[in-house]
Short mmCIF file of N, CA and C in Angstrom, two decimals:
data_model
loop_
_atom_site.label_atom_id
_atom_site.label_comp_id
_atom_site.label_asym_id
_atom_site.label_seq_id
_atom_site.Cartn_x
_atom_site.Cartn_y
_atom_site.Cartn_z
N MET A 12 22.62 -21.10 -34.29
CA MET A 12 21.25 -21.38 -34.07
C MET A 12 20.37 -20.12 -34.23
N MET A 13 19.46 -19.84 -34.84
CA MET A 13 18.68 -18.55 -34.80
C MET A 13 17.84 -18.51 -33.52
N GLU A 14 17.67 -17.16 -32.75
CA GLU A 14 16.92 -17.09 -31.49
C GLU A 14 15.84 -16.59 -32.09
N ILE A 15 14.59 -17.17 -31.52
CA ILE A 15 13.19 -16.50 -32.02
C ILE A 15 12.76 -15.80 -30.61
N LYS A 16 12.23 -14.66 -30.98
CA LYS A 16 11.71 -13.88 -29.94
C LYS A 16 10.46 -13.59 -30.29
N VAL A 17 9.39 -13.68 -29.18
CA VAL A 17 7.94 -13.37 -29.40
C VAL A 17 7.82 -12.53 -28.38
N PRO A 18 7.69 -11.17 -28.91
CA PRO A 18 7.13 -10.06 -27.93
C PRO A 18 6.08 -10.41 -27.21
N ILE A 19 6.17 -10.15 -25.84
CA ILE A 19 5.14 -10.23 -24.61
C ILE A 19 3.65 -9.33 -25.26
N TYR A 20 3.97 -8.47 -25.69
CA TYR A 20 2.97 -7.65 -26.62
C TYR A 20 1.92 -8.38 -27.16
N ASN A 21 2.91 -9.08 -28.38
CA ASN A 21 1.96 -9.76 -29.37
C ASN A 21 1.26 -11.16 -28.27
N ILE A 22 1.90 -11.67 -27.34
CA ILE A 22 0.97 -12.69 -26.66
C ILE A 22 -0.10 -12.17 -25.90
N LEU A 23 -0.09 -11.22 -25.46
CA LEU A 23 -1.11 -10.29 -24.54
C LEU A 23 -1.94 -9.93 -25.55
N ASN A 24 -1.65 -9.31 -26.46
CA ASN A 24 -2.60 -8.50 -27.25
C ASN A 24 -3.65 -9.72 -27.89
N PHE A 25 -2.85 -10.76 -28.50
CA PHE A 25 -3.87 -11.65 -29.16
C PHE A 25 -4.56 -12.50 -28.15
N LEU A 26 -3.80 -13.01 -27.26
CA LEU A 26 -4.42 -13.84 -26.09
C LEU A 26 -5.60 -13.10 -25.58
N LEU A 27 -5.49 -11.93 -25.02
CA LEU A 27 -6.44 -11.20 -24.29
C LEU A 27 -7.69 -10.99 -25.02
N THR A 28 -7.22 -10.60 -26.34
CA THR A 28 -8.35 -10.01 -27.31
C THR A 28 -9.32 -11.38 -27.23
N GLY A 29 -8.72 -12.48 -27.91
CA GLY A 29 -9.34 -13.73 -28.01
C GLY A 29 -10.20 -14.14 -26.83
N LEU A 30 -9.50 -13.99 -25.72
CA LEU A 30 -10.24 -14.34 -24.31
C LEU A 30 -11.55 -13.59 -24.21
N VAL A 31 -11.47 -12.15 -24.33
CA VAL A 31 -12.28 -11.37 -24.25
C VAL A 31 -13.55 -11.61 -25.38
N PHE A 32 -13.30 -12.09 -26.60
CA PHE A 32 -14.17 -12.49 -27.53
C PHE A 32 -15.08 -13.69 -27.31
N VAL A 33 -13.91 -14.76 -26.46
CA VAL A 33 -14.86 -15.81 -26.20
C VAL A 33 -15.54 -15.64 -25.16
N GLY A 34 -15.11 -15.09 -23.85
CA GLY A 34 -15.80 -14.56 -22.58
C GLY A 34 -17.18 -13.94 -22.87
N CYS A 35 -16.86 -13.09 -23.97
CA CYS A 35 -18.24 -11.90 -24.16
C CYS A 35 -19.20 -13.15 -25.27
N GLY A 36 -18.99 -13.89 -25.85
CA GLY A 36 -19.71 -14.88 -26.36
C GLY A 36 -20.26 -15.74 -25.42
N LEU A 37 -19.76 -16.37 -24.45
CA LEU A 37 -20.03 -17.21 -23.53
C LEU A 37 -21.29 -16.38 -22.52
N LEU A 38 -21.07 -15.05 -22.33
CA LEU A 38 -21.92 -14.37 -21.65
C LEU A 38 -23.19 -14.08 -22.42
N MET A 39 -23.08 -13.84 -23.56
CA MET A 39 -24.45 -13.78 -24.27
C MET A 39 -24.95 -14.72 -24.59
N TYR A 40 -24.39 -15.92 -24.88
CA TYR A 40 -24.84 -17.26 -25.37
C TYR A 40 -24.66 -18.33 -24.23
N PRO A 41 -25.12 -18.13 -23.24
CA PRO A 41 -24.88 -19.36 -22.03
C PRO A 41 -25.61 -20.58 -22.17
N ASP A 42 -26.71 -20.43 -23.15
CA ASP A 42 -27.46 -21.86 -23.52
C ASP A 42 -26.58 -22.87 -24.15
N TYR A 43 -25.73 -22.23 -25.10
CA TYR A 43 -25.01 -22.97 -26.00
C TYR A 43 -23.89 -23.55 -25.09
N ALA A 44 -23.24 -22.90 -24.42
CA ALA A 44 -22.26 -23.37 -23.40
C ALA A 44 -23.01 -24.49 -22.69
N GLY A 45 -24.04 -24.49 -22.33
CA GLY A 45 -24.78 -25.20 -21.07
C GLY A 45 -24.81 -26.61 -22.07
N ASN A 46 -25.21 -26.40 -23.50
CA ASN A 46 -25.89 -27.65 -24.16
C ASN A 46 -24.48 -28.37 -24.36
N PHE A 47 -23.33 -27.51 -24.42
CA PHE A 47 -22.03 -27.95 -25.11
C PHE A 47 -21.67 -28.85 -23.80
N ILE A 48 -21.61 -28.36 -22.49
CA ILE A 48 -21.36 -29.04 -21.46
C ILE A 48 -22.16 -30.25 -21.22
N LEU A 49 -23.29 -30.34 -21.58
CA LEU A 49 -24.09 -31.73 -21.53
C LEU A 49 -24.06 -32.55 -22.31
N SER A 50 -23.19 -32.22 -23.55
CA SER A 50 -23.00 -33.23 -24.86
C SER A 50 -21.95 -34.17 -24.31
N GLU A 51 -22.01 -35.34 -25.22
CA GLU A 51 -21.20 -36.29 -25.29
C GLU A 51 -19.56 -35.69 -25.90
N TYR A 52 -19.62 -34.75 -26.53
CA TYR A 52 -18.42 -34.11 -26.94
C TYR A 52 -17.52 -33.48 -25.85
N TYR A 53 -18.33 -32.99 -24.92
CA TYR A 53 -17.73 -32.32 -23.60
C TYR A 53 -17.16 -33.59 -22.57
N ASP A 54 -17.66 -34.74 -22.78
CA ASP A 54 -17.10 -35.70 -22.01
C ASP A 54 -15.76 -35.94 -22.57
N LYS A 55 -15.74 -36.29 -23.93
CA LYS A 55 -14.49 -36.84 -24.72
C LYS A 55 -13.36 -35.50 -24.44
N ILE A 56 -13.88 -34.53 -24.51
CA ILE A 56 -12.72 -33.23 -24.44
C ILE A 56 -12.41 -33.30 -23.26
N THR A 57 -12.94 -33.49 -21.88
CA THR A 57 -12.66 -33.45 -20.69
C THR A 57 -11.76 -34.64 -20.27
N ALA A 58 -11.98 -35.78 -21.25
CA ALA A 58 -11.11 -36.89 -20.86
C ALA A 58 -9.63 -36.81 -20.93
N MET A 59 -9.23 -35.70 -21.64
CA MET A 59 -8.01 -35.11 -21.65
C MET A 59 -7.22 -34.76 -20.63
N SER A 60 -6.00 -34.71 -20.39
CA SER A 60 -5.47 -33.95 -18.99
C SER A 60 -6.10 -32.53 -18.97
N GLU A 61 -6.25 -32.01 -18.12
CA GLU A 61 -6.46 -30.54 -17.72
C GLU A 61 -5.29 -29.67 -18.55
N THR A 62 -3.98 -29.80 -18.20
CA THR A 62 -2.98 -29.09 -18.92
C THR A 62 -3.55 -28.96 -20.59
N LEU A 63 -3.53 -30.24 -21.08
CA LEU A 63 -3.65 -30.34 -22.36
C LEU A 63 -4.82 -29.49 -22.77
N LEU A 64 -5.96 -29.76 -22.11
CA LEU A 64 -7.17 -28.68 -22.31
C LEU A 64 -6.93 -27.17 -22.05
N LEU A 65 -6.29 -26.76 -21.19
CA LEU A 65 -6.14 -25.44 -21.07
C LEU A 65 -5.23 -24.83 -22.29
N LEU A 66 -4.30 -25.78 -22.52
CA LEU A 66 -3.42 -25.25 -23.56
C LEU A 66 -4.38 -25.18 -25.09
N CYS A 67 -5.22 -26.18 -25.07
CA CYS A 67 -6.27 -26.06 -26.50
C CYS A 67 -6.93 -24.64 -26.23
N ILE A 68 -7.66 -24.59 -24.98
CA ILE A 68 -8.08 -23.24 -25.18
C ILE A 68 -7.40 -22.11 -25.26
N VAL A 69 -6.32 -21.91 -24.69
CA VAL A 69 -5.32 -20.83 -24.69
C VAL A 69 -4.87 -20.62 -26.35
N ALA A 70 -4.45 -21.53 -26.95
CA ALA A 70 -4.31 -21.70 -28.40
C ALA A 70 -5.50 -21.30 -29.16
N ILE A 71 -6.59 -21.43 -29.01
CA ILE A 71 -7.65 -21.19 -29.88
C ILE A 71 -8.02 -19.91 -29.59
N ALA A 72 -7.88 -19.38 -27.86
CA ALA A 72 -8.24 -17.77 -27.90
C ALA A 72 -6.97 -16.80 -28.62
N TYR A 73 -5.90 -17.45 -28.61
CA TYR A 73 -4.90 -16.77 -28.98
C TYR A 73 -5.00 -16.65 -30.54
N GLU A 74 -5.38 -17.78 -31.23
CA GLU A 74 -5.60 -17.62 -32.73
C GLU A 74 -6.68 -16.67 -32.89
N ILE A 75 -7.98 -16.92 -32.04
CA ILE A 75 -8.95 -15.74 -32.34
C ILE A 75 -8.53 -14.34 -32.41
N GLY A 76 -7.68 -14.11 -31.14
CA GLY A 76 -7.10 -12.83 -31.17
C GLY A 76 -6.13 -12.23 -32.67
N PHE A 77 -5.47 -13.35 -32.87
CA PHE A 77 -4.52 -12.77 -34.27
C PHE A 77 -5.57 -12.66 -35.32
N VAL A 78 -6.40 -13.54 -35.56
CA VAL A 78 -7.34 -13.28 -36.80
C VAL A 78 -7.99 -12.12 -36.59
N LEU A 79 -8.33 -11.75 -35.27
CA LEU A 79 -9.01 -10.23 -35.33
C LEU A 79 -8.01 -9.02 -35.57
N ASN A 80 -6.83 -9.23 -35.03
CA ASN A 80 -5.56 -8.39 -35.17
C ASN A 80 -5.25 -8.08 -36.76
N ARG A 81 -5.22 -9.33 -37.43
CA ARG A 81 -5.07 -9.28 -38.85
C ARG A 81 -6.11 -8.69 -39.48
N ALA A 82 -7.43 -9.08 -39.34
CA ALA A 82 -8.75 -8.57 -39.96
C ALA A 82 -8.67 -7.11 -39.62
N GLY A 83 -8.14 -6.59 -38.69
CA GLY A 83 -8.37 -5.38 -38.34
C GLY A 83 -7.36 -4.21 -39.25
N SER A 84 -6.09 -5.08 -39.65
CA SER A 84 -5.20 -4.38 -40.43
C SER A 84 -5.78 -4.34 -41.96
N VAL A 85 -6.24 -5.52 -42.39
CA VAL A 85 -6.50 -5.76 -43.74
C VAL A 85 -7.88 -5.29 -43.86
N PHE A 86 -8.86 -5.08 -42.93
CA PHE A 86 -10.15 -4.60 -43.55
C PHE A 86 -10.41 -3.31 -42.76
N ILE A 87 -10.28 -3.27 -41.50
CA ILE A 87 -10.70 -1.94 -40.66
C ILE A 87 -9.91 -0.58 -41.01
N GLU A 88 -8.46 -1.05 -40.95
CA GLU A 88 -7.74 0.10 -41.27
C GLU A 88 -7.84 1.27 -42.74
N PRO A 89 -8.21 0.26 -43.75
CA PRO A 89 -8.49 0.90 -45.08
C PRO A 89 -9.78 1.53 -44.99
N VAL A 90 -10.53 1.01 -44.56
CA VAL A 90 -11.91 1.58 -44.37
C VAL A 90 -11.60 2.78 -43.39
N PHE A 91 -11.18 2.85 -42.13
CA PHE A 91 -10.85 4.22 -41.30
C PHE A 91 -9.96 5.12 -42.56
N LYS A 92 -9.27 4.72 -43.24
CA LYS A 92 -8.35 5.75 -43.77
C LYS A 92 -9.36 6.44 -44.90
N LYS A 93 -9.93 5.31 -45.75
CA LYS A 93 -10.78 5.74 -46.75
C LYS A 93 -12.08 6.67 -46.45
N LEU A 94 -12.68 6.53 -45.36
CA LEU A 94 -13.47 7.48 -44.61
C LEU A 94 -13.08 8.67 -43.82
N LYS A 95 -11.71 8.61 -43.88
CA LYS A 95 -10.90 9.77 -42.85
C LYS A 95 -11.24 9.63 -41.47
N ILE A 96 -11.53 8.70 -41.05
CA ILE A 96 -11.87 8.53 -39.35
C ILE A 96 -10.70 8.80 -38.77
N ILE A 97 -9.60 8.21 -39.54
CA ILE A 97 -7.97 8.44 -38.92
C ILE A 97 -7.17 9.10 -40.01
N PRO A 98 -6.23 10.21 -39.30
CA PRO A 98 -5.13 10.44 -40.46
C PRO A 98 -4.20 9.40 -40.56
N PHE A 99 -3.31 9.30 -41.60
CA PHE A 99 -2.38 8.22 -41.91
C PHE A 99 -1.48 8.92 -42.88
N ASN A 100 -0.31 8.20 -42.48
CA ASN A 100 0.75 8.60 -43.40
C ASN A 100 1.47 7.23 -43.54
N ASP A 101 1.59 6.92 -44.94
CA ASP A 101 2.14 5.60 -45.37
C ASP A 101 3.58 5.54 -45.50
N ASP A 102 4.47 6.52 -45.02
CA ASP A 102 5.99 6.71 -45.70
C ASP A 102 6.62 5.98 -44.10
N TYR A 103 6.75 4.56 -44.62
CA TYR A 103 7.47 3.67 -43.50
C TYR A 103 8.60 3.81 -43.19
N LYS A 104 9.42 4.39 -44.06
CA LYS A 104 10.79 4.80 -43.90
C LYS A 104 10.84 6.19 -42.68
N LEU A 105 10.07 7.04 -42.92
CA LEU A 105 9.86 8.08 -42.10
C LEU A 105 9.71 7.69 -40.85
N TYR A 106 8.59 6.85 -40.85
CA TYR A 106 8.05 6.29 -39.38
C TYR A 106 9.37 5.49 -38.86
N ASN A 107 10.07 4.86 -39.40
CA ASN A 107 11.10 3.99 -38.91
C ASN A 107 12.22 4.87 -38.38
N ASP A 108 12.70 6.25 -39.37
CA ASP A 108 13.53 6.94 -38.75
C ASP A 108 12.97 7.92 -37.52
N MET A 109 11.84 8.27 -37.68
CA MET A 109 11.05 8.81 -36.19
C MET A 109 11.31 7.98 -35.21
N SER A 110 10.97 6.73 -35.22
CA SER A 110 11.06 5.81 -33.98
C SER A 110 12.30 5.66 -33.47
N LYS A 111 13.34 5.81 -34.10
CA LYS A 111 14.47 5.81 -33.67
C LYS A 111 14.91 6.88 -32.73
N GLU A 112 14.36 8.16 -33.63
CA GLU A 112 14.55 9.59 -32.69
C GLU A 112 14.03 9.78 -31.44
N TYR A 113 12.42 9.07 -31.62
CA TYR A 113 11.09 9.09 -30.79
C TYR A 113 10.80 7.71 -30.25
N PRO A 114 11.39 7.21 -29.37
CA PRO A 114 10.78 5.60 -28.77
C PRO A 114 9.34 5.84 -28.80
N ILE A 115 8.80 7.03 -28.09
CA ILE A 115 7.32 6.81 -28.17
C ILE A 115 6.44 6.37 -29.09
N MET A 116 7.16 6.48 -30.59
CA MET A 116 6.43 6.23 -31.77
C MET A 116 6.04 4.69 -31.34
N LYS A 117 6.99 3.90 -31.11
CA LYS A 117 6.69 2.18 -31.13
C LYS A 117 5.26 2.14 -30.10
N VAL A 118 5.30 3.05 -28.91
CA VAL A 118 4.32 2.57 -28.07
C VAL A 118 2.95 3.27 -28.49
N LEU A 119 3.05 4.45 -29.37
CA LEU A 119 1.92 4.55 -30.20
C LEU A 119 1.42 3.92 -31.04
N SER A 120 2.28 3.13 -31.77
CA SER A 120 2.08 2.02 -32.90
C SER A 120 1.30 1.04 -32.19
N ARG A 121 1.83 0.52 -30.78
CA ARG A 121 1.16 -0.42 -30.60
C ARG A 121 -0.21 -0.34 -30.02
N GLU A 122 -0.41 0.97 -29.33
CA GLU A 122 -1.63 1.45 -28.70
C GLU A 122 -2.49 1.56 -30.03
N TYR A 123 -2.20 2.05 -31.18
CA TYR A 123 -2.78 2.21 -32.44
C TYR A 123 -3.38 0.90 -32.94
N ALA A 124 -2.67 -0.13 -32.76
CA ALA A 124 -3.06 -1.23 -33.39
C ALA A 124 -3.98 -2.29 -32.67
N LEU A 125 -3.52 -1.88 -31.23
CA LEU A 125 -4.63 -2.70 -30.17
C LEU A 125 -5.92 -1.86 -30.18
N SER A 126 -5.96 -0.28 -30.53
CA SER A 126 -7.25 0.32 -30.61
C SER A 126 -7.95 -0.28 -31.62
N ARG A 127 -7.28 -0.22 -33.16
CA ARG A 127 -7.82 -0.77 -34.10
C ARG A 127 -8.26 -2.22 -34.08
N THR A 128 -7.62 -3.12 -33.13
CA THR A 128 -8.05 -4.72 -33.08
C THR A 128 -9.30 -4.62 -32.29
N SER A 129 -9.14 -3.74 -31.17
CA SER A 129 -10.42 -3.88 -29.98
C SER A 129 -11.82 -3.02 -30.80
N SER A 130 -11.59 -1.91 -31.77
CA SER A 130 -12.89 -1.56 -32.33
C SER A 130 -13.62 -2.47 -33.33
N LEU A 131 -12.52 -3.55 -34.10
CA LEU A 131 -13.28 -4.82 -34.71
C LEU A 131 -13.88 -5.66 -33.87
N LEU A 132 -13.26 -5.99 -32.59
CA LEU A 132 -13.67 -6.82 -31.79
C LEU A 132 -14.97 -6.78 -31.14
N PHE A 133 -15.24 -5.33 -30.49
CA PHE A 133 -16.62 -4.89 -30.13
C PHE A 133 -17.68 -4.72 -31.19
N ALA A 134 -17.03 -4.27 -32.58
CA ALA A 134 -17.90 -4.04 -33.55
C ALA A 134 -18.58 -5.43 -33.75
N LEU A 135 -17.89 -6.40 -33.73
CA LEU A 135 -18.31 -7.72 -34.19
C LEU A 135 -19.34 -8.10 -33.08
N LEU A 136 -18.93 -8.05 -31.82
CA LEU A 136 -19.68 -8.24 -30.39
C LEU A 136 -21.16 -7.48 -30.60
N PHE A 137 -20.98 -6.25 -30.81
CA PHE A 137 -22.36 -5.37 -31.30
C PHE A 137 -23.05 -6.23 -32.08
N ILE A 138 -22.51 -6.38 -33.33
CA ILE A 138 -23.45 -7.03 -34.32
C ILE A 138 -23.83 -8.29 -33.85
N SER A 139 -23.12 -8.97 -33.05
CA SER A 139 -23.91 -10.46 -32.76
C SER A 139 -24.92 -10.41 -31.88
N SER A 140 -24.43 -9.12 -30.94
CA SER A 140 -25.65 -8.95 -29.90
C SER A 140 -26.84 -8.39 -30.46
N LEU A 141 -26.84 -7.42 -31.53
CA LEU A 141 -27.91 -6.83 -32.46
C LEU A 141 -28.84 -7.93 -32.83
N PHE A 142 -28.19 -8.97 -33.46
CA PHE A 142 -28.93 -10.13 -34.11
C PHE A 142 -29.41 -11.03 -33.16
N SER A 143 -28.91 -10.92 -31.98
CA SER A 143 -29.62 -11.92 -30.89
C SER A 143 -30.57 -11.11 -30.15
N GLY A 144 -30.61 -9.84 -30.13
CA GLY A 144 -31.58 -9.08 -29.44
C GLY A 144 -31.17 -8.73 -28.10
N LYS A 145 -30.00 -8.76 -27.60
CA LYS A 145 -29.46 -8.83 -26.41
C LYS A 145 -28.95 -7.28 -26.28
N LYS A 146 -30.28 -6.31 -25.78
CA LYS A 146 -30.09 -4.84 -25.86
C LYS A 146 -29.03 -4.24 -24.99
N ILE A 147 -28.85 -4.83 -23.75
CA ILE A 147 -27.99 -4.33 -22.95
C ILE A 147 -26.36 -4.80 -23.52
N TYR A 148 -26.07 -5.75 -23.93
CA TYR A 148 -24.81 -5.95 -24.40
C TYR A 148 -24.44 -5.20 -25.68
N MET A 149 -25.60 -4.86 -26.32
CA MET A 149 -25.46 -4.07 -27.47
C MET A 149 -25.07 -2.56 -27.24
N MET A 150 -25.85 -2.33 -26.16
CA MET A 150 -25.23 -0.74 -25.90
C MET A 150 -23.87 -0.78 -25.18
N ILE A 151 -23.57 -1.58 -24.38
CA ILE A 151 -22.17 -1.78 -23.89
C ILE A 151 -21.15 -1.97 -24.92
N PHE A 152 -21.54 -2.85 -26.04
CA PHE A 152 -20.23 -3.14 -27.01
C PHE A 152 -20.43 -1.94 -27.93
N ALA A 153 -21.65 -1.06 -28.33
CA ALA A 153 -21.58 -0.07 -29.24
C ALA A 153 -20.77 1.16 -28.74
N LEU A 154 -20.95 1.34 -27.28
CA LEU A 154 -20.04 2.08 -26.48
C LEU A 154 -18.63 1.92 -26.61
N CYS A 155 -18.22 0.60 -26.70
CA CYS A 155 -16.64 0.09 -26.44
C CYS A 155 -16.37 0.23 -28.09
N THR A 156 -17.24 0.28 -28.94
CA THR A 156 -16.81 0.36 -30.13
C THR A 156 -16.44 1.85 -30.47
N VAL A 157 -17.17 2.61 -30.05
CA VAL A 157 -17.01 4.42 -30.10
C VAL A 157 -15.78 4.62 -29.68
N MET A 158 -15.71 4.20 -28.36
CA MET A 158 -14.49 4.37 -27.56
C MET A 158 -13.13 3.98 -28.14
N PHE A 159 -12.98 2.61 -28.86
CA PHE A 159 -12.04 2.53 -29.42
C PHE A 159 -11.66 3.02 -30.63
N VAL A 160 -12.65 3.38 -31.28
CA VAL A 160 -12.59 3.96 -32.70
C VAL A 160 -11.92 5.62 -32.37
N LEU A 161 -12.26 6.01 -31.21
CA LEU A 161 -11.79 7.32 -30.96
C LEU A 161 -10.38 7.20 -30.39
N SER A 162 -10.12 6.07 -29.67
CA SER A 162 -8.81 5.88 -29.40
C SER A 162 -7.99 5.82 -30.66
N CYS A 163 -8.37 4.89 -31.34
CA CYS A 163 -7.53 4.59 -32.78
C CYS A 163 -7.25 6.00 -33.50
N ARG A 164 -8.02 6.77 -33.36
CA ARG A 164 -8.03 8.10 -34.10
C ARG A 164 -6.88 9.02 -33.15
N LYS A 165 -7.22 8.81 -32.28
CA LYS A 165 -6.13 9.89 -31.23
C LYS A 165 -4.92 9.25 -31.53
N HIS A 166 -4.70 7.88 -31.57
CA HIS A 166 -3.22 7.36 -31.54
C HIS A 166 -2.57 7.51 -32.81
N ALA A 167 -3.35 7.57 -33.90
CA ALA A 167 -3.01 7.53 -35.44
C ALA A 167 -2.62 9.32 -35.56
N ALA A 168 -3.60 10.06 -35.01
CA ALA A 168 -3.16 11.61 -35.10
C ALA A 168 -1.73 11.70 -34.43
N LYS A 169 -1.56 11.33 -33.35
CA LYS A 169 -0.34 11.70 -32.64
C LYS A 169 0.85 11.07 -33.55
N ILE A 170 0.70 10.09 -34.06
CA ILE A 170 1.70 9.37 -34.77
C ILE A 170 2.09 10.00 -36.21
N VAL A 171 0.93 10.69 -36.69
CA VAL A 171 0.98 11.55 -37.86
C VAL A 171 1.66 13.02 -37.82
N THR A 172 1.24 13.44 -36.37
CA THR A 172 2.00 14.74 -36.09
C THR A 172 3.23 14.69 -35.75
N LEU A 173 3.64 13.55 -34.97
CA LEU A 173 5.26 13.43 -34.95
C LEU A 173 5.75 13.48 -36.30
N MET A 174 5.43 12.69 -37.28
CA MET A 174 5.95 12.42 -38.63
C MET A 174 6.01 13.65 -39.32
N GLU A 175 4.72 14.36 -39.39
CA GLU A 175 4.74 15.77 -40.02
C GLU A 175 5.78 16.63 -39.49
N ALA A 176 5.91 16.76 -38.32
CA ALA A 176 6.73 17.85 -37.73
C ALA A 176 8.19 17.52 -38.20
N GLN A 177 8.52 16.49 -38.34
CA GLN A 177 9.98 16.17 -38.81
C GLN A 177 10.25 16.52 -40.05
N LYS A 178 8.95 16.44 -41.02
CA LYS A 178 9.01 16.90 -42.47
C LYS A 178 9.26 18.24 -42.77
N GLY A 179 8.36 19.00 -41.74
CA GLY A 179 8.13 20.24 -42.08
C GLY A 179 9.23 21.13 -41.50
#
């Protein structure tokens, strides 16, 4: 029988990212949440057991986080590379060789991916707050976006530096 391992990093990264997205959405749009709670749909949903309802919320948050993570990889990373916001080395064999020699590479890679995902998360929240005219949220999300873009750049630079040092 094959053993399936799901790294705690994936669970926390996806789940927490999704929960932040949902939580910030609720903070920015409390009227929508209030209207939903007063609706007949809410009564139908809350008729489920609390455990099942909690599992549904966790699953939705996890999936939102997962989608944001993949979108960051598919859309944000190529844009960052093309605009030269981040240094990047696509030599995956070299990366794997280096990560055996320097275990810190895996930590840097996870931090890079989390920063990339968070950049997208807060950019989307910034855009949402921009369209809704929520200036305080707009400033907070803009600052978070910039902070995570800089963090992404920092981690990518460390990874590339370690990889290039081995080549030279």
